Short mmCIF file of C-alpha atoms and ligand atoms in Angstrom, two decimals:
data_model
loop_
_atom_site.label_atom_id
_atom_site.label_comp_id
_atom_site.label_asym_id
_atom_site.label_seq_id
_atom_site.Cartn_x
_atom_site.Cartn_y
_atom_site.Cartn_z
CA UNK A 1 103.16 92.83 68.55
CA UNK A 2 101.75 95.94 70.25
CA UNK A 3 100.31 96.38 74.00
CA UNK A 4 97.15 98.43 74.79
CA UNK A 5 97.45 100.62 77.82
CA UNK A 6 94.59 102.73 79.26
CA UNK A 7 95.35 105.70 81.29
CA UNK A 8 98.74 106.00 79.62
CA UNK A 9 98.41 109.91 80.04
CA UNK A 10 98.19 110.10 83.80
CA UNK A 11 100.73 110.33 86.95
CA UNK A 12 101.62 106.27 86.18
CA UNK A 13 100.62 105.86 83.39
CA UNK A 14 102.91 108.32 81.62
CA UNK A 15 105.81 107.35 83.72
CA UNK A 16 105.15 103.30 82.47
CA UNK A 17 104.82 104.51 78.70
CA UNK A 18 107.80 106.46 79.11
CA UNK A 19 109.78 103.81 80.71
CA UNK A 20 108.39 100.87 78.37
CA UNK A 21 109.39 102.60 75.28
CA UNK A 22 113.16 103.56 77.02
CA UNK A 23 113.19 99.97 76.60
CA UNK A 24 111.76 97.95 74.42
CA UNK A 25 110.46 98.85 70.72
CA UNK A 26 107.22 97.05 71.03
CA UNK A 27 103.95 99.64 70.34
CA UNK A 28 101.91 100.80 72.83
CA UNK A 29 98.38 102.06 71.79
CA UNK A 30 97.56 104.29 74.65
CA UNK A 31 93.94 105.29 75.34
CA UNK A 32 93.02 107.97 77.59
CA UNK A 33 90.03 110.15 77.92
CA UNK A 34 92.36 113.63 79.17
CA UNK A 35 90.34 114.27 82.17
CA UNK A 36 91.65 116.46 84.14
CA UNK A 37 94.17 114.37 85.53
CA UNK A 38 95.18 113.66 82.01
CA UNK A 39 98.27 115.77 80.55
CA UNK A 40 99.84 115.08 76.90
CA UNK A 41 102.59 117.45 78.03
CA UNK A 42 104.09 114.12 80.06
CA UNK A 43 104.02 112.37 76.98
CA UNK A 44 106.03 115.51 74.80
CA UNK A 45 108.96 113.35 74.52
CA UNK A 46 107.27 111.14 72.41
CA UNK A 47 106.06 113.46 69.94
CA UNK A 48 107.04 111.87 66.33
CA UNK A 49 107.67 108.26 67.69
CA UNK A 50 105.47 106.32 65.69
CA UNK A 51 105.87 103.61 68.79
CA UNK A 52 103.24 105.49 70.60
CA UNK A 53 99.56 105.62 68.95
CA UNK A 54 97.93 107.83 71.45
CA UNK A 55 93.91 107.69 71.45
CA UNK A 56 91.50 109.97 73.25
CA UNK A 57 88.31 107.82 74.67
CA UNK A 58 86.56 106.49 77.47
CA UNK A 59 87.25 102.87 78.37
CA UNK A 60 83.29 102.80 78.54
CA UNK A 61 83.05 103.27 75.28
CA UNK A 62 82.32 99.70 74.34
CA UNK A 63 82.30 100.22 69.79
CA UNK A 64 86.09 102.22 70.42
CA UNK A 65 87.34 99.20 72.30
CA UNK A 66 85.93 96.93 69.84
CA UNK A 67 87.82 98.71 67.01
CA UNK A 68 90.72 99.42 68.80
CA UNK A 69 91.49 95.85 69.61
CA UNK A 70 90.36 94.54 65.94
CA UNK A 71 92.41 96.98 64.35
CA UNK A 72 95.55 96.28 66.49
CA UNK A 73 95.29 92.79 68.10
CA UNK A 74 97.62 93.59 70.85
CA UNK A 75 99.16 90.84 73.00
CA UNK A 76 98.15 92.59 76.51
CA UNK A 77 95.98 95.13 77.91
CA UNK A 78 96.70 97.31 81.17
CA UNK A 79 94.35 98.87 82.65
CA UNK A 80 95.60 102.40 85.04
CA UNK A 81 92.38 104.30 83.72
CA UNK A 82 90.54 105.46 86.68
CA UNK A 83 89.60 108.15 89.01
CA UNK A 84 92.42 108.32 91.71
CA UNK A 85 91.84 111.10 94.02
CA UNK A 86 90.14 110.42 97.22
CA UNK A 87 89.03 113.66 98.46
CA UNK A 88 87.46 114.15 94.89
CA UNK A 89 85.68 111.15 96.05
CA UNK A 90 84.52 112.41 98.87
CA UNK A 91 83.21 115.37 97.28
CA UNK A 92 81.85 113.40 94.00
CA UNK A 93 81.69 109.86 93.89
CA UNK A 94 79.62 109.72 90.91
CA UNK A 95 82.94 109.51 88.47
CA UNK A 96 84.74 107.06 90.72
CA UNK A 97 81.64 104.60 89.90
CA UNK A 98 81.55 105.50 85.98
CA UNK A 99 85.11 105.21 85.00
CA UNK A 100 86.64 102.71 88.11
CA UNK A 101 83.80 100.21 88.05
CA UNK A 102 81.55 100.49 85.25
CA UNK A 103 84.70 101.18 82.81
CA UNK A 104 86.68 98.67 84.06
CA UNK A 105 83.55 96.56 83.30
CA UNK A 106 83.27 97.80 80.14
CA UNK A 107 86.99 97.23 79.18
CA UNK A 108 86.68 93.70 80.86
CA UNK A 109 84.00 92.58 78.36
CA UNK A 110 85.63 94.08 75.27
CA UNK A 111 88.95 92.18 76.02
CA UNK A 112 86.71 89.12 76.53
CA UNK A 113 85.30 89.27 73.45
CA UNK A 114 88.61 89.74 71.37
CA UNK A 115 90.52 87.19 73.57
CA UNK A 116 87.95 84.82 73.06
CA UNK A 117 88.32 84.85 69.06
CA UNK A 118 92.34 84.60 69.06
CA UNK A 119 93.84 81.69 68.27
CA UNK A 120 95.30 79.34 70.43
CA UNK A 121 98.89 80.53 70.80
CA UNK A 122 97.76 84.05 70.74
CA UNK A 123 95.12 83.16 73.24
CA UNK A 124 97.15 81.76 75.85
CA UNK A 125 99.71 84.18 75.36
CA UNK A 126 97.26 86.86 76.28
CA UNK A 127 97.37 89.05 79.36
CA UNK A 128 95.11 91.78 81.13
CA UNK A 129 96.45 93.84 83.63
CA UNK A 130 94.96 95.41 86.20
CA UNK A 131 96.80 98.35 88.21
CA UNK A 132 94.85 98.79 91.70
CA UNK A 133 95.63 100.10 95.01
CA UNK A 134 96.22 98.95 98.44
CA UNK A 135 93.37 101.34 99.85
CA UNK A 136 91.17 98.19 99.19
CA UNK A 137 92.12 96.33 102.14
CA UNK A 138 91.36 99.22 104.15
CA UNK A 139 93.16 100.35 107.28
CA UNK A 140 95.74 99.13 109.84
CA UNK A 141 96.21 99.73 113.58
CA UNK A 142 99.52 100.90 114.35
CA UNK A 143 101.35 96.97 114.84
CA UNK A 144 98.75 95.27 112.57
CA UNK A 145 101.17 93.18 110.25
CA UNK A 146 101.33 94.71 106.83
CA UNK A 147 99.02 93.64 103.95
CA UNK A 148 99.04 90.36 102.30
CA UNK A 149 97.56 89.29 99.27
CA UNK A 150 95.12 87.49 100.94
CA UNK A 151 93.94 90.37 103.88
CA UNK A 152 90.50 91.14 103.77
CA UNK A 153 88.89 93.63 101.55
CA UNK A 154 87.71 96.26 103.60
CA UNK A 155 87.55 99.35 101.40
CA UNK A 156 86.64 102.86 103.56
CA UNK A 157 86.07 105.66 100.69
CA UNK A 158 84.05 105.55 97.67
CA UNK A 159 87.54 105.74 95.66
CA UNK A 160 88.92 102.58 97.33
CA UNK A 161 85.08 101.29 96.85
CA UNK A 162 85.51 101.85 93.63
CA UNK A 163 88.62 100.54 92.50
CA UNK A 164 87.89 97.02 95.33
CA UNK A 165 84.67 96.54 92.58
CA UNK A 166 87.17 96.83 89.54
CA UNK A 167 89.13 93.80 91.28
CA UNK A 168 86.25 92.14 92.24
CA UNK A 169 85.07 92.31 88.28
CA UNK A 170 88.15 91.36 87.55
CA UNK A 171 88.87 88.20 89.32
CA UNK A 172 85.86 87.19 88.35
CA UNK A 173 86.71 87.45 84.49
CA UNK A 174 89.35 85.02 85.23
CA UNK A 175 87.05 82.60 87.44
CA UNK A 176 84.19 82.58 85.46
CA UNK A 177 85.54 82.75 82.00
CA UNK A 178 89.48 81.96 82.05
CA UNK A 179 90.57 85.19 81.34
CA UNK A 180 94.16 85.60 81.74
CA UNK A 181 94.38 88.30 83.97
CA UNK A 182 96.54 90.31 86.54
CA UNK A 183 96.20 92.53 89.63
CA UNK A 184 98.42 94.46 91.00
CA UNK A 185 97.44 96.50 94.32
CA UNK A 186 100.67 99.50 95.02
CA UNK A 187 101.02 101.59 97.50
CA UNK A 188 101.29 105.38 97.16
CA UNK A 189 103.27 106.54 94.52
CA UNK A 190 105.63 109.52 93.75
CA UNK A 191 107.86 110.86 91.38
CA UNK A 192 108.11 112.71 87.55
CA UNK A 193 104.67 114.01 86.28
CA UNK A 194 102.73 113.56 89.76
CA UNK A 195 99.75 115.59 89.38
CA UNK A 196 100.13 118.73 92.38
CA UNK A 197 96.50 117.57 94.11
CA UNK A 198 98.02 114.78 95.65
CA UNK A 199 100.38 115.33 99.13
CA UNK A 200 104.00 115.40 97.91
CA UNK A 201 103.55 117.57 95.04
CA UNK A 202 101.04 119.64 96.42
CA UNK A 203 103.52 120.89 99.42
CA UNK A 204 106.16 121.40 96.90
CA UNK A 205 104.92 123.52 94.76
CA UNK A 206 102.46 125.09 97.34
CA UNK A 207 105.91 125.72 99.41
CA UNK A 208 107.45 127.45 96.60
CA UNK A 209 104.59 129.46 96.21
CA UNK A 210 104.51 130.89 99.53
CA UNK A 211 101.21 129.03 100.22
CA UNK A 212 100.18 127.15 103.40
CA UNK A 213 101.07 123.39 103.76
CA UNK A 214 97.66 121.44 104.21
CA UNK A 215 98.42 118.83 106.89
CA UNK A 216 94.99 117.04 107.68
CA UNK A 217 94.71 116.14 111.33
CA UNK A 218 97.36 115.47 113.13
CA UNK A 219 99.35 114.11 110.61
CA UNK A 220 100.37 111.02 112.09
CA UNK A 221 98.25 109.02 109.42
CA UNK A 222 101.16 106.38 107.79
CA UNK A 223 101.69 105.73 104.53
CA UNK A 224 103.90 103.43 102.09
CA UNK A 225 105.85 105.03 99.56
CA UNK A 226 106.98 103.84 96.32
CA UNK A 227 109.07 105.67 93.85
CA UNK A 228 106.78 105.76 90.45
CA UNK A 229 109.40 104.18 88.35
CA UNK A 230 109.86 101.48 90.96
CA UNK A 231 105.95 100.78 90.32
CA UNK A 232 106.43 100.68 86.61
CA UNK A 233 109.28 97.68 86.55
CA UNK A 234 107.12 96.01 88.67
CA UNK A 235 103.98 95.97 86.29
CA UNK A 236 106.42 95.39 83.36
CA UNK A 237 107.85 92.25 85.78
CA UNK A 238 104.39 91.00 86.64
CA UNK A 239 102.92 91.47 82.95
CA UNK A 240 106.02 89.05 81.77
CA UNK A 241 106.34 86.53 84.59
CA UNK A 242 103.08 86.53 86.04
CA UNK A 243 100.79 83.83 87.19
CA UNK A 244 97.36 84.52 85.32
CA UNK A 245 94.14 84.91 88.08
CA UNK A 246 97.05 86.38 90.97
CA UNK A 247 97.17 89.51 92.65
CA UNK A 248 100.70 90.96 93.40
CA UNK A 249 101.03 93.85 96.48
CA UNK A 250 103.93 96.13 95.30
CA UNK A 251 105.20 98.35 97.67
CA UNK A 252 108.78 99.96 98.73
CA UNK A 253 108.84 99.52 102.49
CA UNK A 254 108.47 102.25 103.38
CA UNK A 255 106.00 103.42 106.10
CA UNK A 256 106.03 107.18 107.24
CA UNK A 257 103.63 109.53 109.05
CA UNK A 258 102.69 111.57 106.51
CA UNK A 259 103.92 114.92 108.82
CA UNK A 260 107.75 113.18 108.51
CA UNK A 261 107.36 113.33 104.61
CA UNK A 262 106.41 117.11 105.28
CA UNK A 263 109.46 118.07 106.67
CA UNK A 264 111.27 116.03 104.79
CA UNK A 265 109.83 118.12 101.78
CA UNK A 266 110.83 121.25 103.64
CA UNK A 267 114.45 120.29 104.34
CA UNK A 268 114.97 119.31 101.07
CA UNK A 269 113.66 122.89 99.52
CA UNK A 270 116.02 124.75 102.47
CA UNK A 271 118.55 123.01 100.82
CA UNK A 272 117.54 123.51 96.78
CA UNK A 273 115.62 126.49 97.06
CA UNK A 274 116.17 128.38 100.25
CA UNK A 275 113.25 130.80 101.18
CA UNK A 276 114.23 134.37 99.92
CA UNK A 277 114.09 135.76 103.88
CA UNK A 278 116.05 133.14 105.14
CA UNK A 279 113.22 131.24 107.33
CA UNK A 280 112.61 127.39 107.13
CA UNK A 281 109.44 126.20 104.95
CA UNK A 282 108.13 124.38 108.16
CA UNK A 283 106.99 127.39 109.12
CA UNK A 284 104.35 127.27 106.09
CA UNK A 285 102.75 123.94 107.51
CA UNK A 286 99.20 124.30 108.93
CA UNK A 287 96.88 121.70 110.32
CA UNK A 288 93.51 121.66 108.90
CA UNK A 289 90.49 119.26 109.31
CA UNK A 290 91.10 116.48 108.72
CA UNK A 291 89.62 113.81 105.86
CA UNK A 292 86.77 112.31 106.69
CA UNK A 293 86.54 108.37 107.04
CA UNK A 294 90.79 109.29 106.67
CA UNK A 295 92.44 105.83 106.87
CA UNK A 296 95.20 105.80 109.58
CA UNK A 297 97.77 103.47 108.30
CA UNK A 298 98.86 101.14 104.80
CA UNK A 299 101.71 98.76 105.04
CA UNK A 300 102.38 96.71 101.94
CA UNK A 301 103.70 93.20 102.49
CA UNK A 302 105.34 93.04 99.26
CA UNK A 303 107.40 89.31 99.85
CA UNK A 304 105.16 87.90 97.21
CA UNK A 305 106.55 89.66 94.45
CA UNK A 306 110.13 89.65 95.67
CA UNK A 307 109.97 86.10 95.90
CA UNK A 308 107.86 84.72 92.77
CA UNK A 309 109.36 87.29 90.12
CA UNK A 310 112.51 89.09 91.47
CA UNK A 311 111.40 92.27 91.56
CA UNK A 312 113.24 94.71 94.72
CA UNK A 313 112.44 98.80 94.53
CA UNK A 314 116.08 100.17 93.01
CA UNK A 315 115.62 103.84 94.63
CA UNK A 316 115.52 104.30 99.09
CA UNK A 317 112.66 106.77 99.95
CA UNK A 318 115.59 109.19 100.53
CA UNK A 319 116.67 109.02 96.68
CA UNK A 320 113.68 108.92 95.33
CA UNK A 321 111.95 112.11 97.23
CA UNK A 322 115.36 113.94 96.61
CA UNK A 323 115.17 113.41 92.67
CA UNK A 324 111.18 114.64 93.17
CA UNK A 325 111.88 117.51 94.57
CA UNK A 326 114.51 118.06 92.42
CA UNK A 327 112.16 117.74 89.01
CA UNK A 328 109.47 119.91 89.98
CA UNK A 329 112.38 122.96 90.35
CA UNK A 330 113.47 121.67 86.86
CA UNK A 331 110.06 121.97 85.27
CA UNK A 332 108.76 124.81 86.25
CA UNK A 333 106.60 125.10 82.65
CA UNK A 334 104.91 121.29 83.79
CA UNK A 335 103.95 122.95 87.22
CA UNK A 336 102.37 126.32 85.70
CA UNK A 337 100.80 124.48 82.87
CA UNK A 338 98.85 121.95 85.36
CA UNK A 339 97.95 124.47 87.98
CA UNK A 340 95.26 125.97 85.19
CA UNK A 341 91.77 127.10 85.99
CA UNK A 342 90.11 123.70 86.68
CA UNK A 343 92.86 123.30 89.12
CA UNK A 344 92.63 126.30 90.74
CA UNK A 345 89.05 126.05 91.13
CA UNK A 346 89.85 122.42 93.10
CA UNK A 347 92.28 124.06 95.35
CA UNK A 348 90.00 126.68 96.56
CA UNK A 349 87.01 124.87 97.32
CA UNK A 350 88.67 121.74 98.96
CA UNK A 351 90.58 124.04 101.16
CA UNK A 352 88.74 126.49 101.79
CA UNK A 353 86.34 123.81 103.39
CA UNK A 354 88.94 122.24 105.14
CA UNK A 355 90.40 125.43 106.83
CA UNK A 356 86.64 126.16 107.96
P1 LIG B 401 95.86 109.77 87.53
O1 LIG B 401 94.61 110.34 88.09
O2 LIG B 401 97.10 110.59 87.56
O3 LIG B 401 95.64 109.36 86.01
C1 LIG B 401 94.49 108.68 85.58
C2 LIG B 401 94.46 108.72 84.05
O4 LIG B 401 93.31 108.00 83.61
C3 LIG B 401 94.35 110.14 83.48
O5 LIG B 401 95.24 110.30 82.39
C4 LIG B 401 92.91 110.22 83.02
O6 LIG B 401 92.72 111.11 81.91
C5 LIG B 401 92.62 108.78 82.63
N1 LIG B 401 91.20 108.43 82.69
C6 LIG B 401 90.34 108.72 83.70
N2 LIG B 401 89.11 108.25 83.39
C7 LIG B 401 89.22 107.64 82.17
C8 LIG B 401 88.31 106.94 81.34
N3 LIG B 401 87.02 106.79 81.69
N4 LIG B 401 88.76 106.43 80.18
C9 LIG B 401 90.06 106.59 79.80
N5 LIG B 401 90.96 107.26 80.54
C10 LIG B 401 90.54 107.76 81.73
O7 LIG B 401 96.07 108.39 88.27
P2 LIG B 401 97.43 107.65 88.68
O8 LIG B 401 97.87 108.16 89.99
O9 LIG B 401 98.34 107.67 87.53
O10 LIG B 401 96.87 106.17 88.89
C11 LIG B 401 96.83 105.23 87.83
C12 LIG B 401 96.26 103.93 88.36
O11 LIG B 401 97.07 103.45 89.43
C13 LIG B 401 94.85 104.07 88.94
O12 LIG B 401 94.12 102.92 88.59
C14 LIG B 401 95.06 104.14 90.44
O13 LIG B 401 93.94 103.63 91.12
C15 LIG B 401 96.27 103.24 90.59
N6 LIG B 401 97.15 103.51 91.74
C16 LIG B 401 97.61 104.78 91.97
C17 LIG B 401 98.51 105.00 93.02
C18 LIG B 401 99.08 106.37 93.32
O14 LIG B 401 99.77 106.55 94.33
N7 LIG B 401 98.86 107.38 92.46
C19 LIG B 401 98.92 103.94 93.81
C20 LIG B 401 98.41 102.65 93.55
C21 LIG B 401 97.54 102.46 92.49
O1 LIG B 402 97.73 104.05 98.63
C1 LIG B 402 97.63 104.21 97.25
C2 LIG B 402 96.79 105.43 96.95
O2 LIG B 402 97.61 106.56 97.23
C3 LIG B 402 96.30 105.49 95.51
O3 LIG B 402 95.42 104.42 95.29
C4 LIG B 402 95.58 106.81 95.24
O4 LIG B 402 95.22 106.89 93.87
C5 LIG B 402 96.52 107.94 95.57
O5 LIG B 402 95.85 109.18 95.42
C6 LIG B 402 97.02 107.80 97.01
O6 LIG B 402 95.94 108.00 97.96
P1 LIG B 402 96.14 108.83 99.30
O7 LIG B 402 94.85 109.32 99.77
O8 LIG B 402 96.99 108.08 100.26
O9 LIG B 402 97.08 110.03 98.69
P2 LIG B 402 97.07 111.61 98.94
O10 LIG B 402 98.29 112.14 98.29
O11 LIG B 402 95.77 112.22 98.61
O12 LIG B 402 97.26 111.70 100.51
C7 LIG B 402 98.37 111.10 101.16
C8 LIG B 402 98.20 111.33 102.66
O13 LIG B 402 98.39 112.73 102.91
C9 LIG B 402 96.83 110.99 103.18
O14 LIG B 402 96.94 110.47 104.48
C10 LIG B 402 96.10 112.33 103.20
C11 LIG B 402 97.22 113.32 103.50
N1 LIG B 402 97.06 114.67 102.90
C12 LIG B 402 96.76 114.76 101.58
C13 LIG B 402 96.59 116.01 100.99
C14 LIG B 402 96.24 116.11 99.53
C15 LIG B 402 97.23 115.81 103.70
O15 LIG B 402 97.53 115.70 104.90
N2 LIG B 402 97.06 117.03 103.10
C16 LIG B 402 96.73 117.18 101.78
O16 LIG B 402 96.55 118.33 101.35
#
């Protein structure tokens, strides 16, 4: 038996692969396109396993899924290809619609077709899973109960558009024509391999560099953090107990203003890596415009998957952000080797504009 996982190269992605093969010796076949979000280097561990079958594609590319899943009939498919960075949205949604919604359709259709010639056992044994987002349901006011499964889809940027069409698509798979599938929608993750666009690893290794600390707005926008490998058992729980056709919220509980995870960032690198001339890193911070259409608040209610399957976070924000911190100092060859050309070229123009 052998799983199929899409994306496997990514922030998540990597971290699940990594974490599924710690602990189990079932195959994955991982299929990822390397954008730029895409990094082999998180996978070096691996190099030699014959576990891993890593394959570069698109999941739009319908013939490669075709032979992919006639070649190794795996029991399950997860899906954490996408686009994932909302300010790239903002800039260029164009992607965001390729890969998020007319991939995921793409895969969707290939796994219906193979599922639908398996045999029985195999058949109902099946499972696709789906790795979204809580943007989807859109934003809270500050004592607006946290989201359920069943809040409203009220998506506010073309990335959370995007990725409320891929759930859309794939409910209806499952409606329409039984497909076994899964949702999960997570909170914001951190932890090992997080690609340095994204808030927390941005002000790390922007502190270390001497570099401003972007804070958009005020900074009082909330969000719910999840350690990464917290995420992963839960999509490994959900892919094994699992109700086919539910969605599960995952989420760590959480909530802070994103300016407390700042200077919680700061404290920690006074602490690990004080400042050669003795000042705080606080005093790097600077406010810039802010995003626009920026949602002000996520909660995740996350009871659901506590209850049905068991699953609790094992690391406390303060663990988990400490351990962060702590692995971008150790890999200081990860950090160089991301921040290459492409990268730099990001960093400048989003800033630049933001600073204006
Ligand atoms: P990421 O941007 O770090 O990685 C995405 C991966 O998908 C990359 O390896 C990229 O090369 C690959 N990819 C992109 N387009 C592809 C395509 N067309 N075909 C094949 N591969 C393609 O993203 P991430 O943060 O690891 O997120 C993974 C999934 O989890 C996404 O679906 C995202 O929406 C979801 N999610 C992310 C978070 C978070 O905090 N990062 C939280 C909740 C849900
Ligand atoms: O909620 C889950 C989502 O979390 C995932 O679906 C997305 O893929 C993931 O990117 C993340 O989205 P966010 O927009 O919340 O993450 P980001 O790290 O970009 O921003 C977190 C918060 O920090 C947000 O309120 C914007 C703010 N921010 C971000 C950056 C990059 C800043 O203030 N300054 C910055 O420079």
């Amino acid at each position: 038996m052998s799983i199929l996982v899409t994306g496997g190269a990514g922030f998540i992605g990597s971290n699940f692969v990594l974490d599924w093969l710690a602990q189990s010796d079932e195959p994955i076949v991982n299929l990822d396109k390397l954008t730029y979000a895409g990094n082999l280097e998180n996978l070096a561990s691996l190099q030699g396993d014959a576990r891993h079958l890593f394959v570069r594609g698109d999941i739009g590319d319908s013939a490669l899924l075709d032979a992919l899943l006639a070649q190794h009939r795996p029991r399950a498919v997860l899906n954490f290809a996408a686009e994932s960075h909302v300010d790239r949205s903002i800039h260029g949604p164009q992607d965001f619609i390729q890969t998020n919604v007319v991939g995921t359709f793409a895969l969707l259709e290939a796994v219906r077709a193979h599922w639908g010639g398996l045999p029985e056992a195999e058949k109902s044994a099946f499972r696709f899973l789906h790795v979204s987002t809580d943007e989807v349901y859109g934003s809270l006011g500050p004592t607006d109960p946290a989201f359920t499964e069943t809040h409203r889809v009220e998506p506010n940027s073309p990335y959370s558009a995007s990725k409320a069409a891929s759930d859309h698509l794939v409910r209806a798979w499952h409606h329409t024509y039984g497909l076994p599938v899964l949702t999960t929608n997570c909170s914001n993750n951190y932890g090992p391999y997080h690609f340095p666009e994204k808030l927390i690893p941005l002000m790390i290794v922007n502190a270390l560099a001497g570099l401003a600390l972007p804070v958009y707005g005020d900074g009082l926008q909330v969000r719910d953090w999840l350690y990464v490998r917290d995420h992963t058992s839960a999509i490994r729980r959900v892919l094994q107990a699992g109700r086919p056709g539910e969605v599960y919220n995952v989420g760590g509980w959480n909530e802070k203003p994103n300016i407390e995870i700042v200077h919680t960032v700061c404290a920690l690198l006074d602490e690990l890596r004080p400042r050669a001339d003795g000042k705080c890193y606080r005093e790097q911070i600077s406010h810039v415009r802010d995003r626009p259409g920026h949602d002000r608040r996520y909660a995740i209610d996350a009871r659901k998957i506590e209850r049905e399957l068991g699953w609790t976070p094992a690391e406390t924000f303060e663990s988990g952000i400490r351990q962060t911190v702590q692995w971008v100092l150790d890999h200081p060859d990860w950090v160089a080797h991301v921040q290459s050309g492409a990268y730099r070229q990001w960093i400048h123009q989003h800033y630049a504009e933001a600073a204006a």
